[in-house]
mmCIF file of C-alpha atoms in Angstrom:
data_model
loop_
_atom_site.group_PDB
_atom_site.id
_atom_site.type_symbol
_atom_site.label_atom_id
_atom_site.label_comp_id
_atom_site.label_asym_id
_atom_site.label_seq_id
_atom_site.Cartn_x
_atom_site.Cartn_y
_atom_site.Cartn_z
ATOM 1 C CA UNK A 1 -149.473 -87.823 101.982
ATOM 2 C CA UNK A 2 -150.790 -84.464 101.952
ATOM 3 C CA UNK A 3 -150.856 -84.595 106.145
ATOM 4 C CA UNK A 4 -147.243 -85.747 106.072
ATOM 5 C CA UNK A 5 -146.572 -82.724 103.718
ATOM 6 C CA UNK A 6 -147.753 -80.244 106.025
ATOM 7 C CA UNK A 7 -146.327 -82.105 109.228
ATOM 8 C CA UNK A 8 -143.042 -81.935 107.652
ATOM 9 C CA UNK A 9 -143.343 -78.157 106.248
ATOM 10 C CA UNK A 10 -144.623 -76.983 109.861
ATOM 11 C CA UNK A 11 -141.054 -78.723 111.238
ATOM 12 C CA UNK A 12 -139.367 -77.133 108.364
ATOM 13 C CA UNK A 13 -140.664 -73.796 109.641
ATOM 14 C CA UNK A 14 -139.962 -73.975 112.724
ATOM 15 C CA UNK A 15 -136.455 -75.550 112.672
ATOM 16 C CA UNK A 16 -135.501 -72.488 110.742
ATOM 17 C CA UNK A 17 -133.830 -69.752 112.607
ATOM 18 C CA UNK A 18 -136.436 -67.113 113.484
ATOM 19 C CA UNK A 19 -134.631 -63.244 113.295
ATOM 20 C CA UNK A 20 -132.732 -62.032 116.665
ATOM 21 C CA UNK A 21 -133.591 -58.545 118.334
ATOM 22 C CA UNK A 22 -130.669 -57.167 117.062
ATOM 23 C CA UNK A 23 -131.695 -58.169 113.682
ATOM 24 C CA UNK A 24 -135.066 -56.856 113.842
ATOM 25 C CA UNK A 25 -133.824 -53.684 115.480
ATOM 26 C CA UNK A 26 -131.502 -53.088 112.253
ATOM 27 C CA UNK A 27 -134.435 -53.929 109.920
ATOM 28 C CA UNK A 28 -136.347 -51.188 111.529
ATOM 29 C CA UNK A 29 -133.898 -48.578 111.735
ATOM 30 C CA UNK A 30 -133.378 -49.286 108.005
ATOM 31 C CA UNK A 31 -136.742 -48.859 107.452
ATOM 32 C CA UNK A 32 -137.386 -45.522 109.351
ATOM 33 C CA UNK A 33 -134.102 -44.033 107.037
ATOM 34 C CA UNK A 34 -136.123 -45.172 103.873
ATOM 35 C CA UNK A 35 -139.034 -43.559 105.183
ATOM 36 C CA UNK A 36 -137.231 -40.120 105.988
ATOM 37 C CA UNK A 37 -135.168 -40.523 102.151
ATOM 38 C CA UNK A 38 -138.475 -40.890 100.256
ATOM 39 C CA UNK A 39 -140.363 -37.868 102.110
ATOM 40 C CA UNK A 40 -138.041 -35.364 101.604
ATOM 41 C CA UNK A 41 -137.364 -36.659 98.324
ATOM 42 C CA UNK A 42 -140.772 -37.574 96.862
ATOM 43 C CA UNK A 43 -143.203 -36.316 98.837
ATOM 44 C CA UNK A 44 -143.986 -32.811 97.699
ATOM 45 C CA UNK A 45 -143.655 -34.366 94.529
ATOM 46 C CA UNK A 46 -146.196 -36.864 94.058
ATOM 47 C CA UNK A 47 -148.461 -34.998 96.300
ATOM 48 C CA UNK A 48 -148.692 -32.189 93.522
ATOM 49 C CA UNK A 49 -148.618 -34.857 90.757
ATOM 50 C CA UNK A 50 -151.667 -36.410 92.501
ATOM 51 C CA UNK A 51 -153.890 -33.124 93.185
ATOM 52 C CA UNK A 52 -152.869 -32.333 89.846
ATOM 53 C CA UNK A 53 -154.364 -35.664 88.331
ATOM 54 C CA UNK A 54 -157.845 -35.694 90.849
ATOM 55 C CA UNK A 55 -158.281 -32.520 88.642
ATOM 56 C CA UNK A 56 -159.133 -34.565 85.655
ATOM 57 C CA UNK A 57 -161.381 -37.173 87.560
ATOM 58 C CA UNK A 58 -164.626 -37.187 89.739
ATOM 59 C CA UNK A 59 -163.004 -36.668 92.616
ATOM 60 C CA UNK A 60 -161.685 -32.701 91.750
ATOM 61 C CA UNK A 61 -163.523 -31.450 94.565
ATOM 62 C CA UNK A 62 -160.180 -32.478 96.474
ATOM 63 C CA UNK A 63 -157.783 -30.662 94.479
ATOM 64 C CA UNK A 64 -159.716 -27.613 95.014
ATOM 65 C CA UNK A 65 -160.623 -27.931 98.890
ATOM 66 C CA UNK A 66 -156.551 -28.344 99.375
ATOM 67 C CA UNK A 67 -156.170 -25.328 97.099
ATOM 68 C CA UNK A 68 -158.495 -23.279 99.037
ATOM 69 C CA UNK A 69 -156.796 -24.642 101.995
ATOM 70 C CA UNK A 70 -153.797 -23.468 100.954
ATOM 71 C CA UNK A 71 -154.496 -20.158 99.576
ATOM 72 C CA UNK A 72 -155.997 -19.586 102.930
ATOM 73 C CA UNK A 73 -152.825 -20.740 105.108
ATOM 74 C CA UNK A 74 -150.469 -19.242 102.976
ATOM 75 C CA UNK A 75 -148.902 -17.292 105.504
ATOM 76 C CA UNK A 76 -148.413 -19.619 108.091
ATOM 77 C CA UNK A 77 -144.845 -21.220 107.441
ATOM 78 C CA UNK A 78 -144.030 -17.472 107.948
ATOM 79 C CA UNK A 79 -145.772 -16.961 111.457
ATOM 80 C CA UNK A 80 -143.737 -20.257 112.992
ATOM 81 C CA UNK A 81 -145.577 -22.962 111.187
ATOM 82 C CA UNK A 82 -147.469 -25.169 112.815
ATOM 83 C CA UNK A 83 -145.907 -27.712 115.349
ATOM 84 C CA UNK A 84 -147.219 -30.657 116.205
ATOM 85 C CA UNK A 85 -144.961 -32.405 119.366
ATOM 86 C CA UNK A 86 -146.952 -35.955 118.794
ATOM 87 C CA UNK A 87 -145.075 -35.960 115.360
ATOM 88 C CA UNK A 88 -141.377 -34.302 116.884
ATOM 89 C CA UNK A 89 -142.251 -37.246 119.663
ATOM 90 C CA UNK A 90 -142.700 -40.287 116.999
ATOM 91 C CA UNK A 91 -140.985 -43.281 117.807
ATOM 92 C CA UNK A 92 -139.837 -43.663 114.499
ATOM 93 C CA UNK A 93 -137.131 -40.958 115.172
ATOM 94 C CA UNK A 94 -135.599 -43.336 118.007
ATOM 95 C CA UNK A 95 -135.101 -45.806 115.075
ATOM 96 C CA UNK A 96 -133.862 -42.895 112.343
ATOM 97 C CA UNK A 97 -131.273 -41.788 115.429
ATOM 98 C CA UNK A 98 -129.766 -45.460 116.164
ATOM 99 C CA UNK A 99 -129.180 -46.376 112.288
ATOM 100 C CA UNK A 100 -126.372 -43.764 112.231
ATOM 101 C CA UNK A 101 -126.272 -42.809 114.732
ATOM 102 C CA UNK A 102 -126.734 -39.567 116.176
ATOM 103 C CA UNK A 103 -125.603 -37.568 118.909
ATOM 104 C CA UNK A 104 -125.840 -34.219 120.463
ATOM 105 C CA UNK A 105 -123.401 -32.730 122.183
ATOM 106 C CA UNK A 106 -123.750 -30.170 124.342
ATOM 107 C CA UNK A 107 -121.095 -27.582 125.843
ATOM 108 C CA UNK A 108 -122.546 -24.347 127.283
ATOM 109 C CA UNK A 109 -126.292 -23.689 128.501
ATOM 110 C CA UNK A 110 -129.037 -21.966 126.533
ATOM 111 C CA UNK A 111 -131.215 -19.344 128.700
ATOM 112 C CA UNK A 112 -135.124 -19.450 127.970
ATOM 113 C CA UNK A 113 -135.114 -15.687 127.903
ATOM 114 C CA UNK A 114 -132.839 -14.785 125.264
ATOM 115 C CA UNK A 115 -133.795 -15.808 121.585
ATOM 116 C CA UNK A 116 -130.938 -17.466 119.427
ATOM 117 C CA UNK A 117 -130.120 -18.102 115.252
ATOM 118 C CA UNK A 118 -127.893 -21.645 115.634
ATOM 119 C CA UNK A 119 -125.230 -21.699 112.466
ATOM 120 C CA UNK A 120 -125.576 -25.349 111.424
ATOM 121 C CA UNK A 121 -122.479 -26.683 109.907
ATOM 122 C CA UNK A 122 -121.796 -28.420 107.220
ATOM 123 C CA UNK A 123 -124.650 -28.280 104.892
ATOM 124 C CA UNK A 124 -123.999 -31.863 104.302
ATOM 125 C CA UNK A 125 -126.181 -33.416 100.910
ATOM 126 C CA UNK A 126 -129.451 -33.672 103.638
ATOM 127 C CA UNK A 127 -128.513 -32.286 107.017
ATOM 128 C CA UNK A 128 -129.151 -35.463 108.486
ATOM 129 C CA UNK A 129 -127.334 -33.834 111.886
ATOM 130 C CA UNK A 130 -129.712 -30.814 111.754
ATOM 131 C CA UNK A 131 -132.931 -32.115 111.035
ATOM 132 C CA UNK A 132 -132.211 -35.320 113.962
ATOM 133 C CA UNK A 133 -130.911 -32.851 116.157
ATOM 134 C CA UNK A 134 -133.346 -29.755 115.868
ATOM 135 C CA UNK A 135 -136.616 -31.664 114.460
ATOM 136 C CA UNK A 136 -136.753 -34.667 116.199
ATOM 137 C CA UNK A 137 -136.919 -34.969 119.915
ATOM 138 C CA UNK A 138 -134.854 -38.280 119.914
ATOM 139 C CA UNK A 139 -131.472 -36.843 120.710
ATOM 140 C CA UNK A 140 -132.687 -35.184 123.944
ATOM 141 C CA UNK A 141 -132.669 -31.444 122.948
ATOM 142 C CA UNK A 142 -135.387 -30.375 124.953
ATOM 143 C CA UNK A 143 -134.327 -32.107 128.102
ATOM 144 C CA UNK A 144 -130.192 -30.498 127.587
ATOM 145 C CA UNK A 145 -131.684 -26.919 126.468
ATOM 146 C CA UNK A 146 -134.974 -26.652 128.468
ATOM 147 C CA UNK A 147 -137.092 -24.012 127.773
ATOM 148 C CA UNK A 148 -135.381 -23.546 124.391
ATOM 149 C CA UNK A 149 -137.775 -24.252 120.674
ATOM 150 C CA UNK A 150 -136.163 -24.844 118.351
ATOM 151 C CA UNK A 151 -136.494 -24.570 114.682
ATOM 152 C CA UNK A 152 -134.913 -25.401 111.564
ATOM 153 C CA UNK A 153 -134.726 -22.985 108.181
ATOM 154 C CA UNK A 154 -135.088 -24.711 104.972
ATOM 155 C CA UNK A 155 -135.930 -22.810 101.293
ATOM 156 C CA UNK A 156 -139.255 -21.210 101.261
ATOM 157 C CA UNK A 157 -140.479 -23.066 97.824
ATOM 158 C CA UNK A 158 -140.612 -26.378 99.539
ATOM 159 C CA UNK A 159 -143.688 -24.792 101.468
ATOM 160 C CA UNK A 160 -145.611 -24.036 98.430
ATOM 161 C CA UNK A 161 -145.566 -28.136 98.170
ATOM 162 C CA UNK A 162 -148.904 -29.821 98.928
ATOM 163 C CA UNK A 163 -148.931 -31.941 101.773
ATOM 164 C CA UNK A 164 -145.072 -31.529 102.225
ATOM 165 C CA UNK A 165 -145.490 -27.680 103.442
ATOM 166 C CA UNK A 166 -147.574 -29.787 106.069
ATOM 167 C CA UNK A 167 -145.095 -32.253 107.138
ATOM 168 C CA UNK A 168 -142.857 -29.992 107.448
ATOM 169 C CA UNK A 169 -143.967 -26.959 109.693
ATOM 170 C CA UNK A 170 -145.919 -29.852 112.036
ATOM 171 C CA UNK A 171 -142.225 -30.847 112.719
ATOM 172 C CA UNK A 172 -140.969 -27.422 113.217
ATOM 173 C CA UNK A 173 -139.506 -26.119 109.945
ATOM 174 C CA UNK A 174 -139.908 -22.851 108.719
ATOM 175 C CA UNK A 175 -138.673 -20.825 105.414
ATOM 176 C CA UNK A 176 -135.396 -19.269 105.522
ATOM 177 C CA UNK A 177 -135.955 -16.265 104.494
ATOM 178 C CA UNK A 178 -135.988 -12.589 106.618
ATOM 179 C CA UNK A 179 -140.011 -12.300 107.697
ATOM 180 C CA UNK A 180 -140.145 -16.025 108.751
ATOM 181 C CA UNK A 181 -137.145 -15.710 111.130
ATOM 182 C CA UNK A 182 -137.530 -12.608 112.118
ATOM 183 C CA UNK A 183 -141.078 -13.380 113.346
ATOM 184 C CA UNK A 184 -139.523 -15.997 115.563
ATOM 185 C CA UNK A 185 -137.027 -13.758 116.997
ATOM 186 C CA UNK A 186 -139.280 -10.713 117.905
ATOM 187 C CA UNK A 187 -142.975 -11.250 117.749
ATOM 188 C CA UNK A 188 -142.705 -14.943 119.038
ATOM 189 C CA UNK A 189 -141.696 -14.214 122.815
ATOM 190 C CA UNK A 190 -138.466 -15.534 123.575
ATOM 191 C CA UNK A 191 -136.803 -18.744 124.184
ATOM 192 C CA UNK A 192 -136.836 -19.780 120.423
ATOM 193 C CA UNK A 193 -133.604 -21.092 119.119
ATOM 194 C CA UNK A 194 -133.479 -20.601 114.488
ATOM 195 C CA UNK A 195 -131.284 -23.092 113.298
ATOM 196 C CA UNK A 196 -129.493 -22.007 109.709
ATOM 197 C CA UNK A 197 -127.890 -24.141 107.135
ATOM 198 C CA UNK A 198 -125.470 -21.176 106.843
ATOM 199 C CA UNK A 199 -123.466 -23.101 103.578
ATOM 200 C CA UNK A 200 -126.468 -23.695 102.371
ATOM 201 C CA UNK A 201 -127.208 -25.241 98.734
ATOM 202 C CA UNK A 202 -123.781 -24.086 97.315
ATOM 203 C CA UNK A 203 -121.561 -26.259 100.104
ATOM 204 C CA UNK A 204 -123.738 -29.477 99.392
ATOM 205 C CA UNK A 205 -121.546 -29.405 96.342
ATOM 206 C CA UNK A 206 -118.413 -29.523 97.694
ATOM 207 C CA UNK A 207 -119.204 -32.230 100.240
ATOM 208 C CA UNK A 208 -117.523 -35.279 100.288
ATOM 209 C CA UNK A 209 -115.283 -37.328 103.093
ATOM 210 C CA UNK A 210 -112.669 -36.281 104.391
ATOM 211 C CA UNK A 211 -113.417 -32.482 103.406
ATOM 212 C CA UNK A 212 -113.942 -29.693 105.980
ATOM 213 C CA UNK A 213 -114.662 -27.094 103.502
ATOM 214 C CA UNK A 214 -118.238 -24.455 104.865
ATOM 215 C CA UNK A 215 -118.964 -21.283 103.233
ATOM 216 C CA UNK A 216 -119.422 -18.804 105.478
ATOM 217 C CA UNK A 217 -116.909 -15.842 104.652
ATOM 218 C CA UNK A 218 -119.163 -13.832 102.659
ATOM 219 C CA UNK A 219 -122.429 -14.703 104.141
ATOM 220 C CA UNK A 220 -123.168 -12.122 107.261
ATOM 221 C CA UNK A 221 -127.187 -12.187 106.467
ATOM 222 C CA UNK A 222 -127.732 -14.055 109.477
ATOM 223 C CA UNK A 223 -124.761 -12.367 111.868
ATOM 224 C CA UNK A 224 -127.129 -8.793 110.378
ATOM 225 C CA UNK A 225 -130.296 -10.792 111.178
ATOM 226 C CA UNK A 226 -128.881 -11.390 114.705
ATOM 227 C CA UNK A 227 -128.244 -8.177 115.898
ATOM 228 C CA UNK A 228 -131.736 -6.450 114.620
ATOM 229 C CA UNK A 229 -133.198 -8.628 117.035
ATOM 230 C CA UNK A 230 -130.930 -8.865 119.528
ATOM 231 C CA UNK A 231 -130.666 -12.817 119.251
ATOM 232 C CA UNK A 232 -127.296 -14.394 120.116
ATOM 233 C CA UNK A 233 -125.418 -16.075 117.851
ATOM 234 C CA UNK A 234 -124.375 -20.178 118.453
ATOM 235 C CA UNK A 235 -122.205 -22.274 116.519
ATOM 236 C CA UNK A 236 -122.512 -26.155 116.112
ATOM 237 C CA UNK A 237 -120.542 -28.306 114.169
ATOM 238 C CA UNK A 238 -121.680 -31.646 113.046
ATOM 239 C CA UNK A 239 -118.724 -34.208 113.063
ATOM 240 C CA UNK A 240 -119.691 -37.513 110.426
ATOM 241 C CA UNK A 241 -122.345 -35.525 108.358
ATOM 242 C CA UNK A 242 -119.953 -35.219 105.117
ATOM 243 C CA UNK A 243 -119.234 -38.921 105.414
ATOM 244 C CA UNK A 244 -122.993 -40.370 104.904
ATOM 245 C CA UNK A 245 -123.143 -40.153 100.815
ATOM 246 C CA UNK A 246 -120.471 -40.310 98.061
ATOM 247 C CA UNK A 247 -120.432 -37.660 95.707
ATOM 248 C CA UNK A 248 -118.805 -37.059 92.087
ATOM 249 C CA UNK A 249 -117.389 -34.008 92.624
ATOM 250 C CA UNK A 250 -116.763 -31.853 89.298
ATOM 251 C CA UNK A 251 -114.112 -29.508 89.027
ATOM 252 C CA UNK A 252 -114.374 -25.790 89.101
ATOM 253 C CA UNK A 253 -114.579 -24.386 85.972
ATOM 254 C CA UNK A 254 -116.148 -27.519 84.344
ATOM 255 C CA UNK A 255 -119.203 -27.611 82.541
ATOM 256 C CA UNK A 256 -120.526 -29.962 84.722
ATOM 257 C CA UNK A 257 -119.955 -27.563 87.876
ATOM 258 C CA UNK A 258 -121.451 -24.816 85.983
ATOM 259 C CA UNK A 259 -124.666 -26.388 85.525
ATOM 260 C CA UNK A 260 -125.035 -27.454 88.917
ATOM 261 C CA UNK A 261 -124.452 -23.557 90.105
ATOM 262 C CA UNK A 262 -126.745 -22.319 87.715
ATOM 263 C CA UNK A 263 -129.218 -24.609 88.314
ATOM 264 C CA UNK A 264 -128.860 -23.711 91.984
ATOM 265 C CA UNK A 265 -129.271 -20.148 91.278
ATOM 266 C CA UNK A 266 -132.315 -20.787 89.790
ATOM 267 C CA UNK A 267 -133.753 -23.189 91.825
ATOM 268 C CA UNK A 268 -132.579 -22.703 95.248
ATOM 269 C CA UNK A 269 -131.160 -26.196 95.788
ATOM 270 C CA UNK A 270 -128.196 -27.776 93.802
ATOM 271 C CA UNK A 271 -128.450 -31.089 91.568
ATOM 272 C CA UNK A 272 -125.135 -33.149 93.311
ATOM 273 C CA UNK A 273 -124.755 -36.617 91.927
ATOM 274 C CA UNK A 274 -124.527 -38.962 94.823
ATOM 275 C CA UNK A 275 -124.825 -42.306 96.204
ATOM 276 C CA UNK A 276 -124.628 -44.212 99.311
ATOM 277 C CA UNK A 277 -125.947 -47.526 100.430
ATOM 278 C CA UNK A 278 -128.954 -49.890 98.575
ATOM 279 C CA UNK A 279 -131.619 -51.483 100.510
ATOM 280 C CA UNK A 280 -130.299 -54.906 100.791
ATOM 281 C CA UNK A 281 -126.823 -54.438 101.388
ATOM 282 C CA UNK A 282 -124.237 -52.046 102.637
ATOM 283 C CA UNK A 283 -122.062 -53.281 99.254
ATOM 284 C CA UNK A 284 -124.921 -52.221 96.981
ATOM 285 C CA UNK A 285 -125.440 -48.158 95.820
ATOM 286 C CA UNK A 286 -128.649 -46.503 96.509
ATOM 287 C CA UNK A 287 -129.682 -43.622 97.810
ATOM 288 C CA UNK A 288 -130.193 -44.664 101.511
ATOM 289 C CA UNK A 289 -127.322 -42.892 103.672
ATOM 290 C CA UNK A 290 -124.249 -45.311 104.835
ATOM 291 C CA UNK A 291 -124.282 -45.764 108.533
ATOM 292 C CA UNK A 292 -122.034 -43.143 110.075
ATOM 293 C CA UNK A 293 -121.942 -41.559 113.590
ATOM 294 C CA UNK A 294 -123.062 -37.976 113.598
ATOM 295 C CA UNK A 295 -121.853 -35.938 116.813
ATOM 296 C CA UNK A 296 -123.442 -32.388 116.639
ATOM 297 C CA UNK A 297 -121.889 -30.437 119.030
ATOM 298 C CA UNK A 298 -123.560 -26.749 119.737
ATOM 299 C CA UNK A 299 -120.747 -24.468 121.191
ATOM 300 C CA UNK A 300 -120.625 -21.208 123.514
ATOM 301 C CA UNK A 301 -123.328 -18.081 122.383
ATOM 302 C CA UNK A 302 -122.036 -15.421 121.244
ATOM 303 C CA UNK A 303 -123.682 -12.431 122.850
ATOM 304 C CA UNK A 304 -125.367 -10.226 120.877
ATOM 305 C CA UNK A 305 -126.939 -6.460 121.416
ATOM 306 C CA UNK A 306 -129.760 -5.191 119.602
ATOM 307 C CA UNK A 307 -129.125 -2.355 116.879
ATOM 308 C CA UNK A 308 -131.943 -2.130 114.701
ATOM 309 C CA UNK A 309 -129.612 -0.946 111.956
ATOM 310 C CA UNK A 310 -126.210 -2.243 112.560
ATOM 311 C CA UNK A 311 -123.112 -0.614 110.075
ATOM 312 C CA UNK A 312 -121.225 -2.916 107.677
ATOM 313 C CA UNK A 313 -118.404 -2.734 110.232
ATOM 314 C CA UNK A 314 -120.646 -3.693 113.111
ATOM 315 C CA UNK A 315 -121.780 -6.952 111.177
ATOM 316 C CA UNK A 316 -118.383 -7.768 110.100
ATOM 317 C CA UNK A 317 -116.891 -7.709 113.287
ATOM 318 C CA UNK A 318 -119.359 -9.681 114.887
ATOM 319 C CA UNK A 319 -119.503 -12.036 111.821
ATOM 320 C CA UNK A 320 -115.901 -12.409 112.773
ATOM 321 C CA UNK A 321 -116.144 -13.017 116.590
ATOM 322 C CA UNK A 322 -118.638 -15.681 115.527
ATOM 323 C CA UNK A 323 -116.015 -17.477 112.947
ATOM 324 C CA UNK A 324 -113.863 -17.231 115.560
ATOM 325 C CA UNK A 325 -116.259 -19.224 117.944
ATOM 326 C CA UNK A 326 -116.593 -21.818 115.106
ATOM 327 C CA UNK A 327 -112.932 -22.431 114.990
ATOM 328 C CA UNK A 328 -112.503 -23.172 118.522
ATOM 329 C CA UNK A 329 -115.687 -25.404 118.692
ATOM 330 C CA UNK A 330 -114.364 -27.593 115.959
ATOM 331 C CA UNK A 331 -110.791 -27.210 116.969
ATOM 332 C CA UNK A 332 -111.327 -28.495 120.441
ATOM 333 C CA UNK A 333 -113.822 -30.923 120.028
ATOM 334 C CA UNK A 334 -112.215 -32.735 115.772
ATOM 335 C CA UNK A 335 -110.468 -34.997 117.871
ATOM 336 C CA UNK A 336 -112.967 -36.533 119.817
ATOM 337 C CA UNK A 337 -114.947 -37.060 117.199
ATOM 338 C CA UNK A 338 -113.210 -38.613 114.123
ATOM 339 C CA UNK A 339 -110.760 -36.305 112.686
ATOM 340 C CA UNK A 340 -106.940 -35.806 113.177
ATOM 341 C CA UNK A 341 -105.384 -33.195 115.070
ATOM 342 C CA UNK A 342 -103.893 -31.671 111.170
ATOM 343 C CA UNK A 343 -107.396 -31.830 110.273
ATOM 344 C CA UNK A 344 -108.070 -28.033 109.449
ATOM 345 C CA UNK A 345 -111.891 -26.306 108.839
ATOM 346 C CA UNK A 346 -111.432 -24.363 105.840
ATOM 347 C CA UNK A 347 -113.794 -21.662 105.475
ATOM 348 C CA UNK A 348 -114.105 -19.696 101.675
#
């Protein structure tokens, strides 16, 4: 009976359909989304939470090794991190790049001896675009820009995360702020190309499909940045990246909306309630992106002298020509790539 059983269980087994290659192809790109989600999300976070409770056992020597550790590389996220291509190289990122998926797009060429600061737009509620485009080398940016590094700015506390500061300058992140970037533009030779989140934090909140809204009027740190160093300024636009989460979007002038901007003042980052997809299903809510094509497309550099200290009018008027270059980039390009010829970029 018992041979019988096992007979008829082996027949069972393999009578049962066995998973295609397209299925196992989805499963993985699934998988390396998860993986991205839960890094950025958790793992500065547990890392800390972990050192923190090694303290309290036998094994404290750890805690304090990484502390010395980081103590003495404190500077380094500000003197161009620490890159690692193996990582940039993973073929993990092929998977990450298919789930969506994502494509770079571009339009003019990038010359190794100049140094540029990319405006990334829109901020998006994880730059998904940004970080595929300018972290990852599964898009092809080396191979349509060669010569060109690029790098990608993201708020200085996340460094002071164990582990995370890590993971993120082996994949070529450094802090936004003025000594990190300016140490790529001028004392790193030249061919590097600083991508900024120019919305930053305070457009996350705003985002939501079907909305073409970027901050940019008042912000001119980077346009001042530029021409101190002489680096050219480049606009991309990526098409699809407000269409990956939902968000509940609170009114200005709520209480709600008020929290969230203080909060971000505080903090650096703002607290947007979103979903998108679960894990099992595209029906279910989670937190995993939904599957929607991302076209970054990097536009025409705007050329840039160097004035070591450039007058208000100087910065607007080049803040300006680079607005206008933004316009005409998304203008010529909104069609192509999911929107409607009304569709209009608003900029506040």
């Amino acid at each position: 009976g018992s041979r019988a059983s096992v007979q008829t269980a082996l027949r069972t087994l393999l009578a049962a359909p066995w998973p295609s290659q397209r299925d196992v192809r989805s499963w993985l790109q699934l998988l390396s989304v998860l993986q991205w989600v839960l890094s950025f999300l958790l793992l500065g976070i547990v890392s800390l939470l972990l050192l923190i409770y090694l303290v309290f056992t036998s094994f404290w020597p750890i805690s304090a090794l990484y502390l010395a550790w980081i103590i003495f590389d404190w500077d380094t996220p500000e003197k161009g991190g620490r890159r690692l291509p193996c990582l940039r190289r993973w073929p993990v990122w092929r998977h990450f790049r298919d789930y969506f998926p994502v494509k770079l797009v571009k339009t003019h060429d990038l010359s190794p001896s100049h140094n540029y600061i990319i405006g990334s737009h829109p901020h998006g509620i994880l730059c998904v675009g940004a970080f595929c485009n300018f972290i990852t080398g599964s898009t092809g940016f080396g191979e349509m820009f060669p010569g060109i590094r690029p790098f990608l700015t993201t708020l200085a506390g996340n460094f002071r995360l164990p582990l995370f500061r890590e993971y993120l300058m082996s994949g070529g992140l450094c802090p936004v702020t003025r000594r990190a970037i300016g140490y790529l533009l001028s004392k790193n030779g030249t061919g590097n190309a600083v991508a900024i989140v120019i919305g930053g934090a305070a457009e996350s909140l705003s985002c939501r499909p079907g909305v073409t809204t970027l901050i940019l009027k008042n912000r001119k740190g980077f346009v001042r940045m530029a021409l101190q160093h002489g680096a050219y300024l480049v606009p991309s636009f990526s098409f699809g990246e407000n269409d990956l989460f939902r968000q509940v979007v609170f009114e200005e002038g709520s209480w709600m909306r008020s929290i969230q901007q203080r909060f971000q003042k505080m903090m650096g980052f703002a607290p947007c309630v979103f979903y998108g997809r679960g894990l099992t299903s595209v029906r279910s809510r989670g937190f995993l992106p939904y599957a929607r094509p991302i076209t970054t497309v990097v536009g025409e550099p705007v050329t840039v002298p160097k004035i070591e200290d450039p007058s208000c009018e100087t910065v607007d008027m080049y803040h300006e020509m680079y607005v206008r270059s933004l316009l005409k980039l998304f203008n010529e390009n909104k069609t192509k790539y999911g929107l409607s010829e009304t569709d209009e970029l608003h900029i506040i």
